[in-house]
Structure formats: structure tokens, C-alpha cells
Coordinates of C-alpha atoms and ligand atoms in Angstrom, one line a residue:
X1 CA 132.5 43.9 -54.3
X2 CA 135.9 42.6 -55.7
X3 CA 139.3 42.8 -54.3
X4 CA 142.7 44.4 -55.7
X5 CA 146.2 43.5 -54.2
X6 CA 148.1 46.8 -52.7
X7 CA 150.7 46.0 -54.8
X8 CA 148.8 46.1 -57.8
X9 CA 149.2 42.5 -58.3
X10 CA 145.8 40.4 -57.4
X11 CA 143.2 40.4 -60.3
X12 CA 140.2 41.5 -58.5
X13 CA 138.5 38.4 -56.3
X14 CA 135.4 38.1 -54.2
X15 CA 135.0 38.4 -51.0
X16 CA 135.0 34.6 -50.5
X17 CA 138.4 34.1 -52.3
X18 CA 140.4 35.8 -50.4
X19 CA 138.9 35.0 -47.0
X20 CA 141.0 32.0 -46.6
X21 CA 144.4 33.3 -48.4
X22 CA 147.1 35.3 -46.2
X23 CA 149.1 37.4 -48.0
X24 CA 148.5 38.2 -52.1
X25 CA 151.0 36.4 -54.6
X26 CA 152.8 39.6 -54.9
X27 CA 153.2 40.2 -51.1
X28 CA 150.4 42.2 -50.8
X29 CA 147.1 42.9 -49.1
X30 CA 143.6 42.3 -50.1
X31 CA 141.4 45.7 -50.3
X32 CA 138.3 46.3 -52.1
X33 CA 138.4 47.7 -55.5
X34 CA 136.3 50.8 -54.1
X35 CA 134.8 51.3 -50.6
X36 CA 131.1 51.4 -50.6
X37 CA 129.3 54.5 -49.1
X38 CA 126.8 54.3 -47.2
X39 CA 123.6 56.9 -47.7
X40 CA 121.8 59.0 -45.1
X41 CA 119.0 57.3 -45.2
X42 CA 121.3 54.0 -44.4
X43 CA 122.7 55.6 -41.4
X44 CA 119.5 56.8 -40.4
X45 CA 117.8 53.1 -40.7
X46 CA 120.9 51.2 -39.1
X47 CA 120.9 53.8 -35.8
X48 CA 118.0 52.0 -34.1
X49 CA 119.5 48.2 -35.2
X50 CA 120.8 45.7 -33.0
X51 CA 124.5 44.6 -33.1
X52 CA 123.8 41.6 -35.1
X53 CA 121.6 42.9 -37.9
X54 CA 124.2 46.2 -37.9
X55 CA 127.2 43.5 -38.5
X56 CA 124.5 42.2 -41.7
X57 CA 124.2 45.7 -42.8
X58 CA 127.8 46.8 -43.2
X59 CA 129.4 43.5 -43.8
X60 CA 127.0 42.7 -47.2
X61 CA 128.2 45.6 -48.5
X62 CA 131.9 43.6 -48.6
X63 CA 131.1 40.3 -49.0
X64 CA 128.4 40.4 -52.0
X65 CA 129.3 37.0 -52.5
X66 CA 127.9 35.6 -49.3
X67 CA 124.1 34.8 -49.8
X68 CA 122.1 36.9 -47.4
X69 CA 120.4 34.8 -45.6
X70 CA 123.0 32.7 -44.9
X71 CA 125.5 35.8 -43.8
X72 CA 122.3 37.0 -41.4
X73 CA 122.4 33.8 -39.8
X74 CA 125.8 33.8 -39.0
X75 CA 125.7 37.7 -38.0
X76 CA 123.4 36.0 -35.6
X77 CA 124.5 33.0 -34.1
X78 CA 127.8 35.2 -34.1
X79 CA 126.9 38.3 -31.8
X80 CA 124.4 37.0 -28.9
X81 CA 124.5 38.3 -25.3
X82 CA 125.5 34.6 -24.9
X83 CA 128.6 35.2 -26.3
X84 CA 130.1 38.9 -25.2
X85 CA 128.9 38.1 -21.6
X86 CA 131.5 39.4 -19.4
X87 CA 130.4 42.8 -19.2
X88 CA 131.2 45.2 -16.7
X89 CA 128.2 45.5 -13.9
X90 CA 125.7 47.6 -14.8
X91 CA 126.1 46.9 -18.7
X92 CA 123.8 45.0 -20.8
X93 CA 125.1 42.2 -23.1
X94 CA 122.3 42.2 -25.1
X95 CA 124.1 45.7 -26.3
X96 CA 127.4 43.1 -27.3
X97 CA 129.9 46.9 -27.3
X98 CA 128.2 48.9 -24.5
X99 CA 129.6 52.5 -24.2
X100 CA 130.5 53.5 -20.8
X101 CA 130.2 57.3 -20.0
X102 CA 133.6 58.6 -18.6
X103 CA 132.7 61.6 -18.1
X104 CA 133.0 65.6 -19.0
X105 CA 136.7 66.7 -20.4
X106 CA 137.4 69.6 -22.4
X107 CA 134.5 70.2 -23.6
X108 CA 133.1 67.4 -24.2
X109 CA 132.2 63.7 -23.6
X110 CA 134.7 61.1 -23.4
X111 CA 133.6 57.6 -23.3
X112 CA 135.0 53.3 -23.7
X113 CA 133.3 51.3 -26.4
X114 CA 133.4 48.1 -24.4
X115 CA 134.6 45.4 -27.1
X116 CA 136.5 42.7 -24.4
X117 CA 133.6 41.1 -23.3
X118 CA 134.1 38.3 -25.2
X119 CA 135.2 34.8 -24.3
X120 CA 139.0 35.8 -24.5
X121 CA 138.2 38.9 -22.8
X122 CA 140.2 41.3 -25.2
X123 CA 138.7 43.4 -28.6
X124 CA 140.0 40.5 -30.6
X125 CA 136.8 38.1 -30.3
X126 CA 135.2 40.6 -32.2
X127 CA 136.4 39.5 -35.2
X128 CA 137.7 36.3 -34.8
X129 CA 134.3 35.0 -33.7
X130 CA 132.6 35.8 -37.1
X131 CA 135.6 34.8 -39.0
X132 CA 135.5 31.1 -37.1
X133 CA 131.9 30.8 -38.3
X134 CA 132.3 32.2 -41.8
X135 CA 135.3 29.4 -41.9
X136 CA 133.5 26.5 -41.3
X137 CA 130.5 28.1 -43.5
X138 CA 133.1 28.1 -46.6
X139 CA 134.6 24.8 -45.8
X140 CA 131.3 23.0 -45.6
X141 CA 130.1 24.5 -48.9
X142 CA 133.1 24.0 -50.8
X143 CA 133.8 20.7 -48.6
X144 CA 137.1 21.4 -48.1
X145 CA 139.1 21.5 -44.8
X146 CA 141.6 24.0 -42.9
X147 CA 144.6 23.1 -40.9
X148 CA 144.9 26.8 -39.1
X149 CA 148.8 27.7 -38.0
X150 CA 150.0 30.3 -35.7
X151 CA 152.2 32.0 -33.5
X152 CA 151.0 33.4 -30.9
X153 CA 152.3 35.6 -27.9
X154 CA 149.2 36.1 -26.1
X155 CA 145.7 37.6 -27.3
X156 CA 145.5 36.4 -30.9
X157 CA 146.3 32.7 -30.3
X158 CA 144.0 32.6 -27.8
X159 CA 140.9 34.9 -29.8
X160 CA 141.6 32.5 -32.6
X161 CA 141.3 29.1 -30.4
X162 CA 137.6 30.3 -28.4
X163 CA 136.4 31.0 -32.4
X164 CA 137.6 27.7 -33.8
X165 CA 137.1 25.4 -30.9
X166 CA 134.5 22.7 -32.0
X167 CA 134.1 23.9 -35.5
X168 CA 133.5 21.6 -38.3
X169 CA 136.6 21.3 -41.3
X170 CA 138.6 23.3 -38.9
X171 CA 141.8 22.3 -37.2
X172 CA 144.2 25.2 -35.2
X173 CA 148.2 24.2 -34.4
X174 CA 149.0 26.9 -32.1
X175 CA 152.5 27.7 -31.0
X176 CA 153.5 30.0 -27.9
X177 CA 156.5 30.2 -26.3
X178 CA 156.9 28.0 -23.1
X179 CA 156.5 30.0 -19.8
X180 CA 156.8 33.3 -21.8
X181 CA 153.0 34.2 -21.7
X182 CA 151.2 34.9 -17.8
X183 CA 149.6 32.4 -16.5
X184 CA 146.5 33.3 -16.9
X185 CA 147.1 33.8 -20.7
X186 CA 148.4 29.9 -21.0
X187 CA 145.8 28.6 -18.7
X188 CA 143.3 30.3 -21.0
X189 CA 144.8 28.5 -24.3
X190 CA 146.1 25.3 -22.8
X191 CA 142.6 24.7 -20.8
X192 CA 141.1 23.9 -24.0
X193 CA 140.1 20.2 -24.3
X194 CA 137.9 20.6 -27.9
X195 CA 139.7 17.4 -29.7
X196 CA 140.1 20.3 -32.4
X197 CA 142.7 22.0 -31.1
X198 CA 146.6 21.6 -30.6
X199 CA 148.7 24.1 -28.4
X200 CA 152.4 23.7 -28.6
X201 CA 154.7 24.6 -26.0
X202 CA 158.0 25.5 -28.1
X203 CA 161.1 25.9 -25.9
X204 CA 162.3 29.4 -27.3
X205 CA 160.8 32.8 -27.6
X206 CA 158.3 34.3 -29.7
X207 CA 160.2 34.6 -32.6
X208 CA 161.5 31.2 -32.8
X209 CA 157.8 30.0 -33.0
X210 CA 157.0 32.6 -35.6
X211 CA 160.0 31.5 -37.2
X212 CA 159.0 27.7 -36.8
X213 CA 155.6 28.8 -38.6
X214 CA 157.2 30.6 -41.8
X215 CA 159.1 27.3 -41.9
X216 CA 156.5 25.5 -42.4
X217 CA 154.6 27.2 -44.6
X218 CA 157.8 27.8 -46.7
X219 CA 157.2 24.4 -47.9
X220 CA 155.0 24.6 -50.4
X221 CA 154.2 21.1 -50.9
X222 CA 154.0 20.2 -47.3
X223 CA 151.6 23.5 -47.1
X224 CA 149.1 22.4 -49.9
X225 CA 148.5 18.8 -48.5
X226 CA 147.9 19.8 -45.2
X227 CA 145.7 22.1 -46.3
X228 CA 148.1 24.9 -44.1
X229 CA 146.1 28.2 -43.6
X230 CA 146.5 31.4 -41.4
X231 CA 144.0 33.7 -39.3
X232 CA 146.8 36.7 -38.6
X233 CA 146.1 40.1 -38.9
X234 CA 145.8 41.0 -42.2
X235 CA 142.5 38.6 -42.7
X236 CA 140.4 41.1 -44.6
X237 CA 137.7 39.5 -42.9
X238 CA 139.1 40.6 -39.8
X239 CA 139.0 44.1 -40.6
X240 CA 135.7 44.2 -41.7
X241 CA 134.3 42.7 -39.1
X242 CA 136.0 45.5 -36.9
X243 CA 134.5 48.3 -38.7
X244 CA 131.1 47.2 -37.3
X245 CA 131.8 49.0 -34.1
X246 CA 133.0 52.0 -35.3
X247 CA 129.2 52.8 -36.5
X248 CA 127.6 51.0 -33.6
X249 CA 130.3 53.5 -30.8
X250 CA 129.1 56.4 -33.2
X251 CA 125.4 55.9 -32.6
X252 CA 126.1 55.4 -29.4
X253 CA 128.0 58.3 -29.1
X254 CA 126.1 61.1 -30.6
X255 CA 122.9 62.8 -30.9
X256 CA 122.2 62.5 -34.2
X257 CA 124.4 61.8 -37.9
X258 CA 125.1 65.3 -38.0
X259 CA 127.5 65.4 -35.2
X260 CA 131.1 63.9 -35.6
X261 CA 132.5 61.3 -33.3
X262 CA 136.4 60.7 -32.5
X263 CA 137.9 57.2 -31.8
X264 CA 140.9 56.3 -29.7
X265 CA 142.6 53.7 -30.7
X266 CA 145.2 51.4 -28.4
X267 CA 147.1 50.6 -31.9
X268 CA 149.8 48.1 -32.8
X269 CA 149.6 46.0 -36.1
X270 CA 147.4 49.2 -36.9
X271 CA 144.3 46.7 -37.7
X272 CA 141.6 47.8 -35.3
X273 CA 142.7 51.6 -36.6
X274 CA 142.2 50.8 -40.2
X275 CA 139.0 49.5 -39.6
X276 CA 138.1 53.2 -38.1
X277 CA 139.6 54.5 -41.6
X278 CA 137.2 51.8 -43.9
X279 CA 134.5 53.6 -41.7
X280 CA 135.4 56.9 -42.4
X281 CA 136.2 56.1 -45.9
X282 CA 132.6 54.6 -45.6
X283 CA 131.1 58.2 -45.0
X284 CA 130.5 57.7 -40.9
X285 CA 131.0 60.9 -39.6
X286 CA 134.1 60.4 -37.7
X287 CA 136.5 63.5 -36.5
X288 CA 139.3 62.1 -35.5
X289 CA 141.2 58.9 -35.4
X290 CA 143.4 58.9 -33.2
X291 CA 146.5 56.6 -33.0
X292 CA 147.6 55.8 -29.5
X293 CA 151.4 54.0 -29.1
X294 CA 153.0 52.5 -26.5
X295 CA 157.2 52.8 -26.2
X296 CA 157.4 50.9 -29.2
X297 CA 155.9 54.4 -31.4
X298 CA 156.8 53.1 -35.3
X299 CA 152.8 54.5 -36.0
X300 CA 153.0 57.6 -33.8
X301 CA 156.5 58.8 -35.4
X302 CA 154.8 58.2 -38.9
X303 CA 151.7 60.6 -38.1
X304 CA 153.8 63.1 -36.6
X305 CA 156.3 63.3 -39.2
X306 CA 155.8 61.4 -42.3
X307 CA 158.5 59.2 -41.8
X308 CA 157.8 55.5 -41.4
X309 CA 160.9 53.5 -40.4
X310 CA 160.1 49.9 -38.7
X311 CA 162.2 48.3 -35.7
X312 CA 164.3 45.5 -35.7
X313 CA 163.1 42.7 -33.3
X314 CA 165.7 43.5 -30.9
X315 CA 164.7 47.0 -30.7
X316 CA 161.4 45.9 -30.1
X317 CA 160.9 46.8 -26.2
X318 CA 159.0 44.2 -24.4
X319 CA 155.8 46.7 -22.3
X320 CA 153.3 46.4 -19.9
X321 CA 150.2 46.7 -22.8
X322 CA 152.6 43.7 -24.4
X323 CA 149.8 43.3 -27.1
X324 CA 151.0 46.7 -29.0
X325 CA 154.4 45.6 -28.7
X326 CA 154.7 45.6 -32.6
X327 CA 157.6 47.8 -34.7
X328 CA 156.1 46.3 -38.0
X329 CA 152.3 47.1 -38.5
X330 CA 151.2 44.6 -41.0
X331 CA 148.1 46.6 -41.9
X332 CA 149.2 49.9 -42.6
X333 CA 150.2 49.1 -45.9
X334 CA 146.0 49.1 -46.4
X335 CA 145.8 52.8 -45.1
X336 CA 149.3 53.5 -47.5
X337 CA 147.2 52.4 -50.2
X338 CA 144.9 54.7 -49.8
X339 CA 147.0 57.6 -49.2
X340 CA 148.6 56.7 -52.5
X341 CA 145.5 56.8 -54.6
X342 CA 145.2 53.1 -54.9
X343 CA 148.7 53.4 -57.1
X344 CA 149.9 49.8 -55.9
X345 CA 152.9 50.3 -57.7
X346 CA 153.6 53.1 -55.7
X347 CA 152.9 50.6 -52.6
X348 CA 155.3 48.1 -53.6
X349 CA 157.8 50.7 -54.4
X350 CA 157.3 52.2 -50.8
X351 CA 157.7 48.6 -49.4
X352 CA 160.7 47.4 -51.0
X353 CA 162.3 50.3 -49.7
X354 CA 161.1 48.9 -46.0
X355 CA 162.6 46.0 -46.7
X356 CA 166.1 47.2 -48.2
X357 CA 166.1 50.6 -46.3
X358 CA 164.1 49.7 -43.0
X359 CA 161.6 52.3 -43.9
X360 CA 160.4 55.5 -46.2
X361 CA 159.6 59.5 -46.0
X362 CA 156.7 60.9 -46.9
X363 CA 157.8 64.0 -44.9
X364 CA 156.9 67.3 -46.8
X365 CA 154.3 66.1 -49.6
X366 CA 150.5 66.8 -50.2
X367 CA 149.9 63.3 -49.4
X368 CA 151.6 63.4 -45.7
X369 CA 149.6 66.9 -45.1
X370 CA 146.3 64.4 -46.2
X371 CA 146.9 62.4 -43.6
X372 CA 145.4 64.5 -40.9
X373 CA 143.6 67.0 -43.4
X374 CA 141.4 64.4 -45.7
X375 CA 142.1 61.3 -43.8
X376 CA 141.6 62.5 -39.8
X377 CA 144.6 60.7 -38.2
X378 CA 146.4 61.9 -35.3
X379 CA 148.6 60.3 -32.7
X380 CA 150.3 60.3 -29.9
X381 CA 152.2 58.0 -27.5
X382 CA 152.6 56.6 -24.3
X383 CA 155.0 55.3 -21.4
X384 CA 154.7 52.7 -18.3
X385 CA 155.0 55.5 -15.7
X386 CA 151.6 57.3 -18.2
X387 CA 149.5 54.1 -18.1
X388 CA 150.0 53.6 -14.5
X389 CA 148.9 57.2 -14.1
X390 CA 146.0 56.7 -16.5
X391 CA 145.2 53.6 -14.5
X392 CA 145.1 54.9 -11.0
X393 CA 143.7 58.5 -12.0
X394 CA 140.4 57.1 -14.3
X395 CA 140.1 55.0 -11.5
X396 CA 140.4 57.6 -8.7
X397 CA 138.2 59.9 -10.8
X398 CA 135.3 57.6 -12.0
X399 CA 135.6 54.4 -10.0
X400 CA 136.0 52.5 -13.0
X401 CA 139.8 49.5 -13.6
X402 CA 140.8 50.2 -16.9
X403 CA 143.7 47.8 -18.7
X404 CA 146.8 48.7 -19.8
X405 CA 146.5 49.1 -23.3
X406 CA 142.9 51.2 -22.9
X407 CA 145.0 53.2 -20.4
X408 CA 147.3 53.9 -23.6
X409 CA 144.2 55.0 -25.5
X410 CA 142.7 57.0 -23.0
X411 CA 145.9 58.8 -22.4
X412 CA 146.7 59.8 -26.2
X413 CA 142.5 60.8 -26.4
X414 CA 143.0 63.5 -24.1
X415 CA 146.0 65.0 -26.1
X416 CA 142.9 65.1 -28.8
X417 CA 140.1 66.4 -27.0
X418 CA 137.6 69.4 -29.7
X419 CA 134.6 70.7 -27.5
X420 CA 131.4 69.5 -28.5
X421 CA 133.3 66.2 -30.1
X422 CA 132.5 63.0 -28.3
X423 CA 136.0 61.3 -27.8
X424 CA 135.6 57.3 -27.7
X425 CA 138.4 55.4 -27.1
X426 CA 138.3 51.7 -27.8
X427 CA 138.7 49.3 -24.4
X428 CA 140.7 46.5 -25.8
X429 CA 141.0 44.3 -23.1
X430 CA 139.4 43.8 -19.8
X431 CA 141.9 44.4 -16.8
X432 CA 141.9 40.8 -15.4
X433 CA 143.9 39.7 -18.1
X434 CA 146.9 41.6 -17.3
X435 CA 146.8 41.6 -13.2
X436 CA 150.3 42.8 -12.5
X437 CA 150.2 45.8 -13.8
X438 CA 147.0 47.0 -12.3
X439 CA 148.2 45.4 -9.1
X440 CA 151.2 47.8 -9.6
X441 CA 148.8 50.5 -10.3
X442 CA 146.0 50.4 -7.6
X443 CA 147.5 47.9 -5.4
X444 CA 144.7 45.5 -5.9
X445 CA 143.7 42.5 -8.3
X446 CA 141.4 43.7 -11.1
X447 CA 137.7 41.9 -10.6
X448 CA 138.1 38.5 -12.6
X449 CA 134.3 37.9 -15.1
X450 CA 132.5 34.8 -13.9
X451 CA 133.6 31.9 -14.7
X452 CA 137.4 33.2 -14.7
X453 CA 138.0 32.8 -11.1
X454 CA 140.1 29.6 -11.1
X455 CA 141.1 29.1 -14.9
X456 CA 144.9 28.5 -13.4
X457 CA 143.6 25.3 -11.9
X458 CA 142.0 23.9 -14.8
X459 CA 143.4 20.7 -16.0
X460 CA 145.7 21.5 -19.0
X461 CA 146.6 19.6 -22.9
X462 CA 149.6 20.8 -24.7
X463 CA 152.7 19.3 -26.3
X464 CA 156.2 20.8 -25.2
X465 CA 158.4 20.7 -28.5
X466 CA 161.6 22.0 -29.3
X467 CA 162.5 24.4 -31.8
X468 CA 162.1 21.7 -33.9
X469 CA 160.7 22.3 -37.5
X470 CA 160.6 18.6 -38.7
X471 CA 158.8 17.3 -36.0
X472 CA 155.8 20.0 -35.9
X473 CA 155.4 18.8 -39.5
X474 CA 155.6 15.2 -38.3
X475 CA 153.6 16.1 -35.7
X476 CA 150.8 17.5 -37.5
X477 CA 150.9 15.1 -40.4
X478 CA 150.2 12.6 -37.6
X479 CA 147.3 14.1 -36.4
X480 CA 145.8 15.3 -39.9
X481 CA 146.4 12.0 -41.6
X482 CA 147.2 13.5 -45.0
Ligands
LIG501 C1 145.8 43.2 -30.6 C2 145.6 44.2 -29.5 C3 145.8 45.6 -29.7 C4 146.4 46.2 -31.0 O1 145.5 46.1 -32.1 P1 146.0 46.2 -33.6 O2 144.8 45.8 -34.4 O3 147.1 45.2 -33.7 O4 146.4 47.6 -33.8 C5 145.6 46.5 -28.7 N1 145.2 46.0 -27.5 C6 144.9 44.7 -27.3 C7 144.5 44.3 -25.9 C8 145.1 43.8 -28.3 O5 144.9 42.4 -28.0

């Protein structure tokens, strides 16, 4: 399996090439050169497999230049019970994404894929655990080393830390706004005592840290001897480590591999979602993907009407399912691709006109009608006042605390619902993590996992900076010595 740039640019790499790079050299995004299908009797064969030997099955197929045994083991060691333990009573770890039965709704099933019962407690551990394994797997065979970089506002920062904590080769520099995140979120990150990691508490928003971030890595020199790397959203890795559990939900899901399965998805950098499309693309037998918005609807405006126009920061509104707060969804440009015919000159025409224009039409043309026709994608969006609504009625209805941003997908589903189509929609985080609003929903405090009862009490390591570009590279250069 090699890899192509969107934008036509990158000269088709393995799978281990790009693992480690962000972007391509021409601003683009890694995809493989042609999805591989999978066969009947595949599907038939990988219905009866366990999570970790599924993960084998379907990530080989990308990453042909891993040796087998040696991506087994890490499938492995990656998905145990061990590690996506806080499941929901009643659930079995052992399944790692349990589907839990809603119940009966216009016509047919609807159901969560439970994939936040990791140690961050959001669908983001997914991933990022495999990818901090197959890290220090590359390092140590190529004996190199990684200085990891981010920004984070809440769930990535955090996913990436719990994967990269302890790891051999890898270091992670992690910079959050001070005071900005909840206090559970910063007790999570800034608990951490692995001599590995380094959370920064920058005295700005956000934006200043991302900003502080892209300053750094603008630097080229300064980037290449610290060995500066990235584990954002547009990983490749990242994504096909996602697409796992769209077959896993769909075997859960239905009788047999001649009924079709939607997915719900609580969407914001549109990663998770394109995962469902490499799936589909794969030949899994999905109906619909559905793409569930908060307020901030840049996706859902796209599938409704063709026309994709991104946000300015400042129109960017700050939610209560914060981790969809995005008006820029780094991945769609993979999906784009697609819809293009793999024309990446057609892709980097359509994104220079996001950059001058804020944004391009595809209103009117065969490819916009594909979208939903060949492709499956629908959408819809929702408000504060739906998720609270969501909240307190799944709850009424089926004694079951939902989060905020599964409340998003749950609401959107049922705007989607075919008769005899099982709906899943993807759980993306576990309620604890974002008390307040379930508190203003059900009047109670969501059920903390073990373990999480007192993490606000835990003794803390961070260093407060200022926005302060010279002395985070001080700062780091200190630590890594090069
Ligand atoms: C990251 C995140 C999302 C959005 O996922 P994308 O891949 O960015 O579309 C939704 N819900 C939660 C809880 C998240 O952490």
C-alpha cells in the first residue's frame, strides 16, 4: 500500500513514511493510492474475531510495510480489557467497543458503540493508543527519537499524553491554555508524573498556544534538531486505526453481511467520520453516515448544500460538546479527494480558494449529488437546548447518562432513522468528563469510572509560561539536550 498527497504532490510512500510526518510538502494529506477491498469471505472470517486480531486484519491491509508479526503484537498489547476498562456496568471490556442496545425507533434498532472507555475516557484513545506504540516501534527500529508538540484544548492533549506516557524515544511538550480547560480535564493532563512528559500552562487562550506551536515548528532548523513532530488530526495512522470500529459496531450491529448498518457520528475535524467513509470505501456494508454538528455546523451546511465555507476563529462559538467546536475540519480534504476522483489538482485548487475565498461551491454538480447518492453522507445539526433534551430524554427513556457530544449524535441519528436499518451512533465520550452540563441536564453528577473519583486532588507538574515563543524553545532545548 503506498500513499499519494491530496494535492497531487507526495510521490507515493509507505505506510511507515508518512506515520511520523504532519502535513505533505505541498500542504496536503497522506491517502492511499487505492483503498483495499475487503472480500466476503473476509468479512465473513473477521465477524467472529476479537478486537485485537480485527485491528490486525484491517490495519495490514494499510500498512504493508509493518512486518506481521510485529503489527499483531502491538494490535495486542494495544487493545486488552486492561486498557479500555471503564466500561459502563453490565459491559464487558474484554469486548474493548461494546454496543449498548438503545432501543426500538422508527423501525428499527438504534444503538452506542461504546469507544470512551479508555484511559482518557473519550473515542480518542482509540487511536492514539496504537499510534503511541507504533511510535516507539519505529523509533527503536530506525533508532531515532521524537520530541511530540501540541496544542491542546482538552481531549487530544490529553489522549495523546495516556498513549505516550512512559514510551521509549518519545518525548510530548504539551501546551493548554491556563485555567481555560475544566478541572477535571487539567487534573487529568497535569497529574501525570511519567519524567516523559511536559504540560505547559501558557497564559493566553487556545489560539495563542496553537499559535506558539506553528512558531516553533516554523523554524525549520530549530524543528530538525529537536527532532519536532506532531500527533494532530490528520495522522493517517489515526484514521486507520478508527476505521477498526466501524466493522467491529457493524458485526455488532447486524444479523448477518447482507444487512446494512448506519453510523452516527458526533463530528468536528471530520476524522472519526472519514474513517466511517475508508470503511465504506472498504466495501462494509454501511447505509448511512451520518454527520452530526454542533452550533458551529461548517460540515452540516456542506452536506446540505454543497457549499463549504469555514469560520473565522472569532466566529467560532465556544459549546457545551466543546470538542466539536471546530469551523476548519482538517480531514475533509481526504473525503474531497475522493469526491474528486483522486484529481489532487482539483484538491489544491479547491483549497486555495479556502484560503483566499474562505471557502468553495460544489452546489449543483454530479459530484455534490454523489455525496449522499454513492458516498452515503447525510447530516444534520444540533443546539444546547437539543443536547440537553437528548440528555434528559435517553435518560428518562432508557436509564442510561449520555455526554454531550453523543447527545449531538444521537439527536442528528434520529433525523436518519430507515426501518429495518440498525442506526449506531458513536459515544465519544463518557459523561464524567463534562459534569456541568449533565448536572444542568439531569440535575445530578454523572457516575465518575474507578479510579477517577479524586483525580482533582492528585498532586500536579506543569510549567506556567507566557506567551513566550523563545523560551518554550529554550525550554525544550533544556530538557532535550540537543
Ligand atoms: C475529537 C472529538 C470529537 C470530534 O471528532 P473528529 O474526529 O474531530 O470529527 C467528538 N467528540 C469528542 C468527545 C471528541 O473528543
Amino acid at each position: 500500500m503506498r500513499y499519494q498527497s491530496t494535492r497531487g504532490g507526495l510521490e507515493a510512500k509507505g505506510f511507515s513514511e508518512i506515520l511520523l510526518e504532519g502535513l505533505a510538502p505541498d500542504g496536503g494529506l497522506a491517502m492511499p493510492v487505492s483503498v483495499p477491498r475487503v472480500s466476503a469471505a473476509e468479512l465473513q472470517a473477521w465477524r467472529a474475531l476479537p478486537y485485537a486480531d480485527l485491528a490486525f486484519e484491517v490495519i495490514r491491509k494499510f500498512a504493508g510495510d509493518i512486518a506481521e508479526a510485529d503489527l499483531q503484537a502491538l494490535c495486542r498489547r494495544t487493545y486488552t480489557a486492561a486498557v479500555y476498562c471503564n466500561v459502563r456496568s453490565g459491559q464487558d471490556a474484554r469486548d474493548i467497543t461494546p454496543l449498548q442496545t438503545l432501543g426500538e425507533e422508527g423501525g428499527t434498532t438504534l444503538s452506542l458503540l461504546a469507544l470512551s472507555n479508555g484511559p482518557t475516557l473519550a473515542f480518542k484513545d482509540m487511536a492514539m493508543q496504537l499510534l503511541g506504540n507504533l511510535f516507539e516501534y519505529a523509533l527503536a527500529r530506525d533508532g531515532a527519537e521524537l520530541n511530540v508538540l501540541g496544542a491542546t484544548s482538552g481531549d487530544t492533549g490529553s489522549a495523546a499524553e495516556y498513549a505516550m506516557r512512559g514510551k521509549r524515544g518519545i518525548r510530548v511538550f504539551m501546551l493548554s491554555p491556563a485555567g481555560k480547560m475544566s478541572a477535571f480535564q487539567s487534573a487529568q493532563m497535569f497529574s501525570l508524573q511519567d519524567p516523559n512528559i511536559f504540560n505547559f500552562a501558557i497564559k493566553g487562550v487556545f489560539d495563542d498556544c496553537q499559535d506558539m506551536v506553528k512558531a516553533v515548528s516554523a523554524d525549520a532548523a530549530f524543528k530538525a534538531r529537536q527532532k519536532i513532530g506532531t500527533v494532530n488530526s490528520i495522522n493517517w495512522a489515526r484514521v486507520v486505526a478508527q476505521v477498526v470500529y466501524y466493522f467491529k459496531g457493524y458485526f455488532a450491529a447486524s444479523r448477518d453481511n447482507s444487512q446494512q448498518v448506519s453510523f452516527s457520528v458526533p463530528s468536528g475535524n471530520f476524522g472519526n467520520i472519514c474513517a466511517g467513509h475508508i470503511a465504506r470505501s472498504m466495501g462494509l456494508p454501511i447505509a448511512h453516515l451520518v454527520c452530526a454538528t454542533n452550533e458551529n455546523d461548517v460540515l452540516d451546511e456542506f452536506f446540505r448544500t454543497g457549499v463549504y465555507r469555514v469560520r473565522k476563529s472569532s466566529e467560532t462559538c465556544h459549546t457545551s460538546s466543546p470538542s466539536m467546536d471546530i469551523s476548519k475540519a482538517s480531514n475533509f480534504e481526504r473525503f474531497v479527494f475522493d469526491l474528486v476522483g483522486g484529481d489532487g489538482k482539483r484538491v489544491a485548487e479547491l483549497w486555495r480558494q479556502v484560503d483566499q475565498e474562505g471557502g468553495f461551491s460544489l452546489a449543483g454538480t454530479a459530484e455534490f449529488a454523489a455525496v449522499r447518492a454513492q458516498y452515503g453522507f447525510v447530516s444534520g445539526r444540533s443546539s444546547h437546548a437539543d443536547r440537553l433534551a437528548t440528555i434528559r430524554e435517553v435518560n428518562a427513556r432508557y436509564g442510561l447518562v449520555i455526554d454531550p457530544h453523543t447527545a449531538d449524535g444521537v439527536k442528528v441519528a434520529r433525523e436518519h432513522l430507515q426501518a429495518g436499518v440498525p442506526m449506531v451512533v458513536l459515544e465519544t465520550a463518557l459523561p464524567a468528563k463534562f459534569s456541568e452540563t449533565i448536572v444542568e441536564a439531569l440535575g445530578v453528577e454523572p457516575d465518575r469510572p474507578a479510579g477517577f473519583e479524586n483525580i482533582e486532588l492528585l498532586p500536579q507538574r506543569f510549567q506556567s509560561l507566557g506567551c513566550d515563543v523563545e523560551g518554550l524553545k529554550a525550554v525544550i532545548a533544556g530538557v532535550t539536550g540537543l
